[in-house]
Tab-separated table of C-alpha atoms and ligand atoms in Angstrom:
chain	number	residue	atom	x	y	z
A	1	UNK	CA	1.284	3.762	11.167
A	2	UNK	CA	-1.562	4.838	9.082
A	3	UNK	CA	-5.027	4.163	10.847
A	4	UNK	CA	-3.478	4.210	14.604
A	5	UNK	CA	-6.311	5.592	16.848
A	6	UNK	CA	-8.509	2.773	16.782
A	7	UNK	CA	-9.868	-0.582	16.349
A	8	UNK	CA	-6.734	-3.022	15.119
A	9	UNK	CA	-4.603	0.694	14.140
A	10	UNK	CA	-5.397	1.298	18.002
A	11	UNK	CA	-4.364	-1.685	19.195
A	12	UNK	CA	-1.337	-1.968	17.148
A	13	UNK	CA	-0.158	1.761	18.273
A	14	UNK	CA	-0.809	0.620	22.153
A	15	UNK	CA	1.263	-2.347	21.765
A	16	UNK	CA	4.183	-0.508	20.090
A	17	UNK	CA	4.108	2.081	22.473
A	18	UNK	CA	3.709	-0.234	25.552
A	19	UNK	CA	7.295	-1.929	24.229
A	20	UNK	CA	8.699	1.560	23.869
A	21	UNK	CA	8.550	2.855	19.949
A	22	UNK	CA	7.788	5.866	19.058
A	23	UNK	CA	4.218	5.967	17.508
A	24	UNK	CA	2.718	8.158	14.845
A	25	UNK	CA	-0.430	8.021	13.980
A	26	UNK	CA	-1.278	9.365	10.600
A	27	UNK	CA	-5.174	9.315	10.267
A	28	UNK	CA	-8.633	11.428	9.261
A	29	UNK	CA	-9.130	14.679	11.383
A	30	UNK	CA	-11.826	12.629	13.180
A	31	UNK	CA	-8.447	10.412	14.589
A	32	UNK	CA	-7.277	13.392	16.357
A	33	UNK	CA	-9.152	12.723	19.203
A	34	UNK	CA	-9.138	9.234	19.455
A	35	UNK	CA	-5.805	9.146	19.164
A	36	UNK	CA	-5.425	11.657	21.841
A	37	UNK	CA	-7.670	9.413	24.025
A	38	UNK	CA	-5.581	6.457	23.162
A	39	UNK	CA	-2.577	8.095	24.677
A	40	UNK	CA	-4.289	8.961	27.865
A	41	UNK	CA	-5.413	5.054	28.696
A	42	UNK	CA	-1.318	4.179	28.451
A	43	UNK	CA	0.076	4.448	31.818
A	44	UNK	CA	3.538	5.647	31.087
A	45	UNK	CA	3.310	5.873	27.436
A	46	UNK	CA	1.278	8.415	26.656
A	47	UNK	CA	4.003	10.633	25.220
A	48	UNK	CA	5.083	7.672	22.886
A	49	UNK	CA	2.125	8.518	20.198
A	50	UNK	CA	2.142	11.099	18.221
A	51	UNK	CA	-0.954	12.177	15.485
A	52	UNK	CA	-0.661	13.344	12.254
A	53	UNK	CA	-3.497	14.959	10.430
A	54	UNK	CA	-3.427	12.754	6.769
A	55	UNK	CA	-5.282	11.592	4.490
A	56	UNK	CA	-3.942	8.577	2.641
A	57	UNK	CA	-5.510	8.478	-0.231
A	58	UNK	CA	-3.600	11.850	-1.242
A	59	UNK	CA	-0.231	11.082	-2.191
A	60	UNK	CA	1.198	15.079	-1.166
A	61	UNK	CA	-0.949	14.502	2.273
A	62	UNK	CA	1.298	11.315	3.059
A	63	UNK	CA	4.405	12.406	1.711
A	64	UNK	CA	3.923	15.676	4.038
A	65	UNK	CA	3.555	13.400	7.153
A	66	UNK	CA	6.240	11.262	6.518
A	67	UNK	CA	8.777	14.599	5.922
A	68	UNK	CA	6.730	16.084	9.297
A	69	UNK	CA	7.897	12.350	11.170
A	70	UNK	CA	11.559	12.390	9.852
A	71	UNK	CA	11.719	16.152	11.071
A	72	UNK	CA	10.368	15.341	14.621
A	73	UNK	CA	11.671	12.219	15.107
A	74	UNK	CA	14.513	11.836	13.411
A	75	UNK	CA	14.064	8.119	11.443
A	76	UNK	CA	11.063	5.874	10.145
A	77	UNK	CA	11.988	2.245	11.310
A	78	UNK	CA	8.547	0.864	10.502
A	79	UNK	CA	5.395	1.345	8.613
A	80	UNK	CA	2.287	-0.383	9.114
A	81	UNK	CA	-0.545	0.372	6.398
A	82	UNK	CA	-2.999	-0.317	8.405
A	83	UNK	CA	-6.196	2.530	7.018
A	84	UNK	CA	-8.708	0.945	5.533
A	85	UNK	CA	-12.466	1.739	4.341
A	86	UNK	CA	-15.228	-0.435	2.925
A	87	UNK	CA	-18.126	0.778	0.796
A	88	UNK	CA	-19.750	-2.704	0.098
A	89	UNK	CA	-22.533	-3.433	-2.677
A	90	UNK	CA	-23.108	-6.058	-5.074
A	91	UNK	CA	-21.022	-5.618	-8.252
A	92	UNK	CA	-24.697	-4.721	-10.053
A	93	UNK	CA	-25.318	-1.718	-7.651
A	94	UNK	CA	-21.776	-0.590	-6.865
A	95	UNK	CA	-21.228	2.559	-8.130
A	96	UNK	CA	-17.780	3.761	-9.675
A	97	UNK	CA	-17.442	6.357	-7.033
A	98	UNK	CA	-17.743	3.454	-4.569
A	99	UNK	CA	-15.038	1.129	-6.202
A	100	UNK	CA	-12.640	4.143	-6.935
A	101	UNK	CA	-13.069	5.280	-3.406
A	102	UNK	CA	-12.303	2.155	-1.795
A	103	UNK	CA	-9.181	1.291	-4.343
A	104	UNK	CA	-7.707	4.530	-3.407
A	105	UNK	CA	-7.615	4.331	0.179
A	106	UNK	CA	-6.924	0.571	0.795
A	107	UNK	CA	-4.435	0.313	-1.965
A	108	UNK	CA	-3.553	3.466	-3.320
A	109	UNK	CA	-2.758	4.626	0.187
A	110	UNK	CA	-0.320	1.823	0.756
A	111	UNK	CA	1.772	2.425	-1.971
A	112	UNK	CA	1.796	5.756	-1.200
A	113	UNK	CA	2.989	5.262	1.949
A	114	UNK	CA	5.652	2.777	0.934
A	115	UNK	CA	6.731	5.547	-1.646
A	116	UNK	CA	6.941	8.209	1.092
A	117	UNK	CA	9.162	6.413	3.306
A	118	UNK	CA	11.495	4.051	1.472
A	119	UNK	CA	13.965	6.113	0.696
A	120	UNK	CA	15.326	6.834	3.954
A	121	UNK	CA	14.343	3.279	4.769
A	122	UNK	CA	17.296	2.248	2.330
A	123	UNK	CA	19.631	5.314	3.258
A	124	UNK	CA	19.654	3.518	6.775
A	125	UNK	CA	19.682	0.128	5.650
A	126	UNK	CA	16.624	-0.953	7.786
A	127	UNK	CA	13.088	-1.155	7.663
A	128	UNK	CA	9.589	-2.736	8.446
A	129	UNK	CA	7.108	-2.690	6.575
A	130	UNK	CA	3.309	-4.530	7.205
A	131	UNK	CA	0.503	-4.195	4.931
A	132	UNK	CA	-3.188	-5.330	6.271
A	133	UNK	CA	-5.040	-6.926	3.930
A	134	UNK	CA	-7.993	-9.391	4.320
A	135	UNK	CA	-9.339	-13.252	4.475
A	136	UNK	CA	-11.469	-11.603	1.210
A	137	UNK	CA	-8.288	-10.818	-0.624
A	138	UNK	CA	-7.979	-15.159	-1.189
A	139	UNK	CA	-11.236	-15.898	-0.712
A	140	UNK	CA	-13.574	-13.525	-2.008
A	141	UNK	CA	-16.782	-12.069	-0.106
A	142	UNK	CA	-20.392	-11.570	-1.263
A	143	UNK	CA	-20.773	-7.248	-1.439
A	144	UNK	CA	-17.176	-6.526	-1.376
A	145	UNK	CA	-15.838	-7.012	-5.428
A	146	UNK	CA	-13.852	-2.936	-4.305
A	147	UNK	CA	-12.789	-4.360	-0.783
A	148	UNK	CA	-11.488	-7.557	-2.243
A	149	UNK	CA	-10.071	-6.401	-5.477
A	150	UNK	CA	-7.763	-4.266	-3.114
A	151	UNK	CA	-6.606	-6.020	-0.667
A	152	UNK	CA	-5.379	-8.534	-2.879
A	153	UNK	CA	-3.958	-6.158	-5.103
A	154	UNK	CA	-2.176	-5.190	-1.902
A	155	UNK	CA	-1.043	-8.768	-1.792
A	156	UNK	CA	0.917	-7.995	-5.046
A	157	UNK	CA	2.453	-4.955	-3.777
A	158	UNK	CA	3.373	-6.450	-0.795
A	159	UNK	CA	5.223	-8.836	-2.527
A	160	UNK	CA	6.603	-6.784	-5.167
A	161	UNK	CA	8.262	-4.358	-2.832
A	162	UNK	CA	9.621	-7.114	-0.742
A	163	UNK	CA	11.348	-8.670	-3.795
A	164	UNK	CA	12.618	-4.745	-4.827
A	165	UNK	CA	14.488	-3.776	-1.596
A	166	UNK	CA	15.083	-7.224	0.265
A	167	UNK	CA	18.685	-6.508	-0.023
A	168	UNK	CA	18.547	-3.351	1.497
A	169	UNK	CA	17.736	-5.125	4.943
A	170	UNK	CA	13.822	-3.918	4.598
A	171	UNK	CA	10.960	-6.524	4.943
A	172	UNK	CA	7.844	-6.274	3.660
A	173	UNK	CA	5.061	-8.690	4.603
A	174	UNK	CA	1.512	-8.850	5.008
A	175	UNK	CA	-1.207	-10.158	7.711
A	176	UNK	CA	-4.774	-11.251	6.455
A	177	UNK	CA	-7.154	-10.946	9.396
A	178	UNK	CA	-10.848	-12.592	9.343
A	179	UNK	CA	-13.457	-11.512	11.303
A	180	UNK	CA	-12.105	-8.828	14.259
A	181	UNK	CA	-13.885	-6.986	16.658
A	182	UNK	CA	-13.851	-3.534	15.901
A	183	UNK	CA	-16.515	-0.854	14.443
A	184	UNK	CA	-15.918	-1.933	10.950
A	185	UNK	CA	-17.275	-5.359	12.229
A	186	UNK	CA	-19.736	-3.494	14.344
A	187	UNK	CA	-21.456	-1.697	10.707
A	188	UNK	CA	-22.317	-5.330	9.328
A	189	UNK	CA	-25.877	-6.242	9.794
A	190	UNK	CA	-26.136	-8.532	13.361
A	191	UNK	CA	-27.072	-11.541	11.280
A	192	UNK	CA	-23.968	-11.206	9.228
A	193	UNK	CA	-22.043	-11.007	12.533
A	194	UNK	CA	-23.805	-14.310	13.779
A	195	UNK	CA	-23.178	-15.954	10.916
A	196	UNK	CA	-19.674	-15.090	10.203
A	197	UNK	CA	-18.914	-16.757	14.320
A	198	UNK	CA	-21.231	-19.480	13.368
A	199	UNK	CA	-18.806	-20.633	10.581
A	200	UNK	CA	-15.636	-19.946	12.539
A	201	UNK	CA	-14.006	-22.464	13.344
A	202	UNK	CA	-12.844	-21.300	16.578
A	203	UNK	CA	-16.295	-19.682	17.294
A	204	UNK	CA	-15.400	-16.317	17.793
A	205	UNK	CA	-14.188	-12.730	16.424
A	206	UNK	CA	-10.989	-12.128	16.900
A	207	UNK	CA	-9.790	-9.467	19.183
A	208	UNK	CA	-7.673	-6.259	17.923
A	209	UNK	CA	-4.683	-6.935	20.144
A	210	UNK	CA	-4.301	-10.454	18.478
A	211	UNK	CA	-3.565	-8.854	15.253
A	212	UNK	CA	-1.560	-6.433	16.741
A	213	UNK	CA	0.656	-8.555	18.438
A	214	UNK	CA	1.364	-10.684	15.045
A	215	UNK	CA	2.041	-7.410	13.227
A	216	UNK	CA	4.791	-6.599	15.998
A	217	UNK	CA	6.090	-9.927	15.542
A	218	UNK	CA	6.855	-9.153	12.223
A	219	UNK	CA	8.159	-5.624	12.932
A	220	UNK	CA	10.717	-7.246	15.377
A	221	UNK	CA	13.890	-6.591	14.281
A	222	UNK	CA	15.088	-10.145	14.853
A	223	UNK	CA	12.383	-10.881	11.941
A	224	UNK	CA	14.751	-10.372	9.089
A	225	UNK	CA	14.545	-13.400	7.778
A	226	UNK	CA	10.620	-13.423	6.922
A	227	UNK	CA	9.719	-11.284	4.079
A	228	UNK	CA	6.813	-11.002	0.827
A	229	UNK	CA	4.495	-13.374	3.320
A	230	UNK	CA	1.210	-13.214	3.985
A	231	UNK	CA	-0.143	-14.411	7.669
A	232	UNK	CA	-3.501	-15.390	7.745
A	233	UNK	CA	-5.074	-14.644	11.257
A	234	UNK	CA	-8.902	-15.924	11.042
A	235	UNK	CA	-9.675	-18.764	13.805
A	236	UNK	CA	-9.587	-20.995	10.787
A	237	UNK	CA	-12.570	-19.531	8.633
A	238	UNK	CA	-9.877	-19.643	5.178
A	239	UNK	CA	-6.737	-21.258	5.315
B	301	NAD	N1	-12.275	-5.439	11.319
B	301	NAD	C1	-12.093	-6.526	10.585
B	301	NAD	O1	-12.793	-7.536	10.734
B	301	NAD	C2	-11.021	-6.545	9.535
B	301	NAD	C3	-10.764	-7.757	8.887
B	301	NAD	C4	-9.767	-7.812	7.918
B	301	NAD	C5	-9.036	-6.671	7.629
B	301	NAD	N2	-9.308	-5.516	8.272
B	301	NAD	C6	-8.503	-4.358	7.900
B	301	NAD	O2	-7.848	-3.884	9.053
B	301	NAD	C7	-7.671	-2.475	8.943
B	301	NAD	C8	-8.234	-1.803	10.180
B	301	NAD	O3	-9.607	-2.157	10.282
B	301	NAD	P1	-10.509	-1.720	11.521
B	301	NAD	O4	-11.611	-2.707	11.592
B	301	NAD	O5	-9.666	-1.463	12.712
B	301	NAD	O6	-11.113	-0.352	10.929
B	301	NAD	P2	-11.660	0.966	11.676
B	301	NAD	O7	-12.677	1.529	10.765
B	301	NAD	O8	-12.040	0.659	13.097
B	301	NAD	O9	-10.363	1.905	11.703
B	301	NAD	C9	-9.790	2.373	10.516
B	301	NAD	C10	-9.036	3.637	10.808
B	301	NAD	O10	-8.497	4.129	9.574
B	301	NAD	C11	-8.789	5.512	9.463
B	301	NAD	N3	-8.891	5.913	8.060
B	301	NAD	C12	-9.895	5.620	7.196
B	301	NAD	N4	-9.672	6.196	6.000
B	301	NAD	C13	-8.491	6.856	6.116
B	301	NAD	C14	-7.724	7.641	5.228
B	301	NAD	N5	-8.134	7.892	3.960
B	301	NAD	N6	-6.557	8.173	5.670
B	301	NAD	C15	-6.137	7.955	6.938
B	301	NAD	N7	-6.824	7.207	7.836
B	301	NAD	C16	-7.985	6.677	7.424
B	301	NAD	C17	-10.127	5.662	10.176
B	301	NAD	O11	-10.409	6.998	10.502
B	301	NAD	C18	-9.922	4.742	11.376
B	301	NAD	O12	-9.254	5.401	12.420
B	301	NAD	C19	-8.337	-2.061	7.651
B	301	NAD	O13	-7.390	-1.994	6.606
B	301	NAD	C20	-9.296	-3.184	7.386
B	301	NAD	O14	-9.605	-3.314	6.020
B	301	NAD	C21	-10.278	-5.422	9.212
């Protein structure tokens, strides 16, 4: 699970752990902590989450975590691509560093990822595989042309990927959260915040553990029926 030690990576990795997977957390050097915190609030599951130093947007850095995984752990049954940056400007002021930046990490990463770990995904016959995308991916957002652009494209590889190994028992779906509570969230300016409640239908951010418990829905093996979809999971603000 790339992203795992905090906000809706950290809430995903507590709910996996709490039902007994093995977690591991491949993230920024800064995640090493967290992630280390993270373990210490589980009563019980601490030793269930595991970090790995990586950097996503380097394809050698993920494939390196995946091998370290396989070698500790023995099999990969899921993979949640769940890292994600934003560097927002208007298109005018955006600079290329910006838009490469944020293409590399929130979709480059992904397939990465998926790359890294599919072939022993279809040596065993069984995977997971959840990609998080974004409300903007359909509907656009003022500031975010990099964000957007990526997270749909991440709607095509999702979809792609679920059409190239669904007969290899290996699903591949997406979630598309709105506005969630977490320090991404936390960077926009408080007016943005207010407003983005204010036309919510349900009147509210949504709360990490909400997307994480869709994303283990999905991951359920019993879910192998349900493949290339995208879940939208926004209190109504795009549907
Ligand atoms: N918060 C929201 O409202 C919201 C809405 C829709 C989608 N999302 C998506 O959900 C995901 C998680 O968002 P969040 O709000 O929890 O973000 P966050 O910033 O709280 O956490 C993201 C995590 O990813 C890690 N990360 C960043 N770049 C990385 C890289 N190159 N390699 C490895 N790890 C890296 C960060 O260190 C951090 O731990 C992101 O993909 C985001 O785009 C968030």
């Amino acid at each position: 699970m790339t992203g795992g030690a905090r906000g809706i990576g950290g809430a995903i990795s507590t709910v996996l752990a709490e039902d007994g997977a093995t977690v591991a957390v491949l993230g920024l050097p800064e995640d090493r902590e967290r992630t280390h915190n993270l373990a210490a609030r589980l009563n019980g599951a601490a030793s269930k989450i595991h970090f790995y130093q990586s950097d996503v947007s380097i394809y050698d850095e993920c494939r390196e975590a995946v091998a370290a995984v396989l070698q500790q752990h023995g099999r990969i049954d899921f993979l949640v691509n769940n890292a994600g940056i934003t560097r927002d400007h208007t298109v005018r002021k955006m600079t290329v560093e910006e838009w490469e930046k944020v293409l590399q990490v929130n979709l480059s990463g992904p397939f990465f990822m998926i790359k890294a770990v599919l072939d022993t995904m279809v040596e065993r016959g069984f995977g997971r595989i959840v990609n998080v995308s974004s409300v903007v991916a359909e509907a656009g957002n003022f500031g975010q042309a990099n964000y957007a652009a990526a997270k749909a494209g991440l709607l095509g590889l999702t979809k792609t990927v679920a059409l190239e190994v669904a007969k290899r028992g290996i699903t591949v779906n997406a979630v598309a959260p709105g506005f969630i509570d977490t320090d991404m969230t936390k960077a926009m300016p408080e007016a943005a915040i207010e407003n983005a409640i204010a036309q919510t239908p349900v009147r509210a951010l949504g709360q990490p553990e909400e997307v994480a418990r869709l994303v283990r829905f999905l991951l359920d093996e019993k879910a192998g029926y349900i493949t290339g979809a995208v879940y939208n999971i926004n209190g109504g603000w795009y549907m």
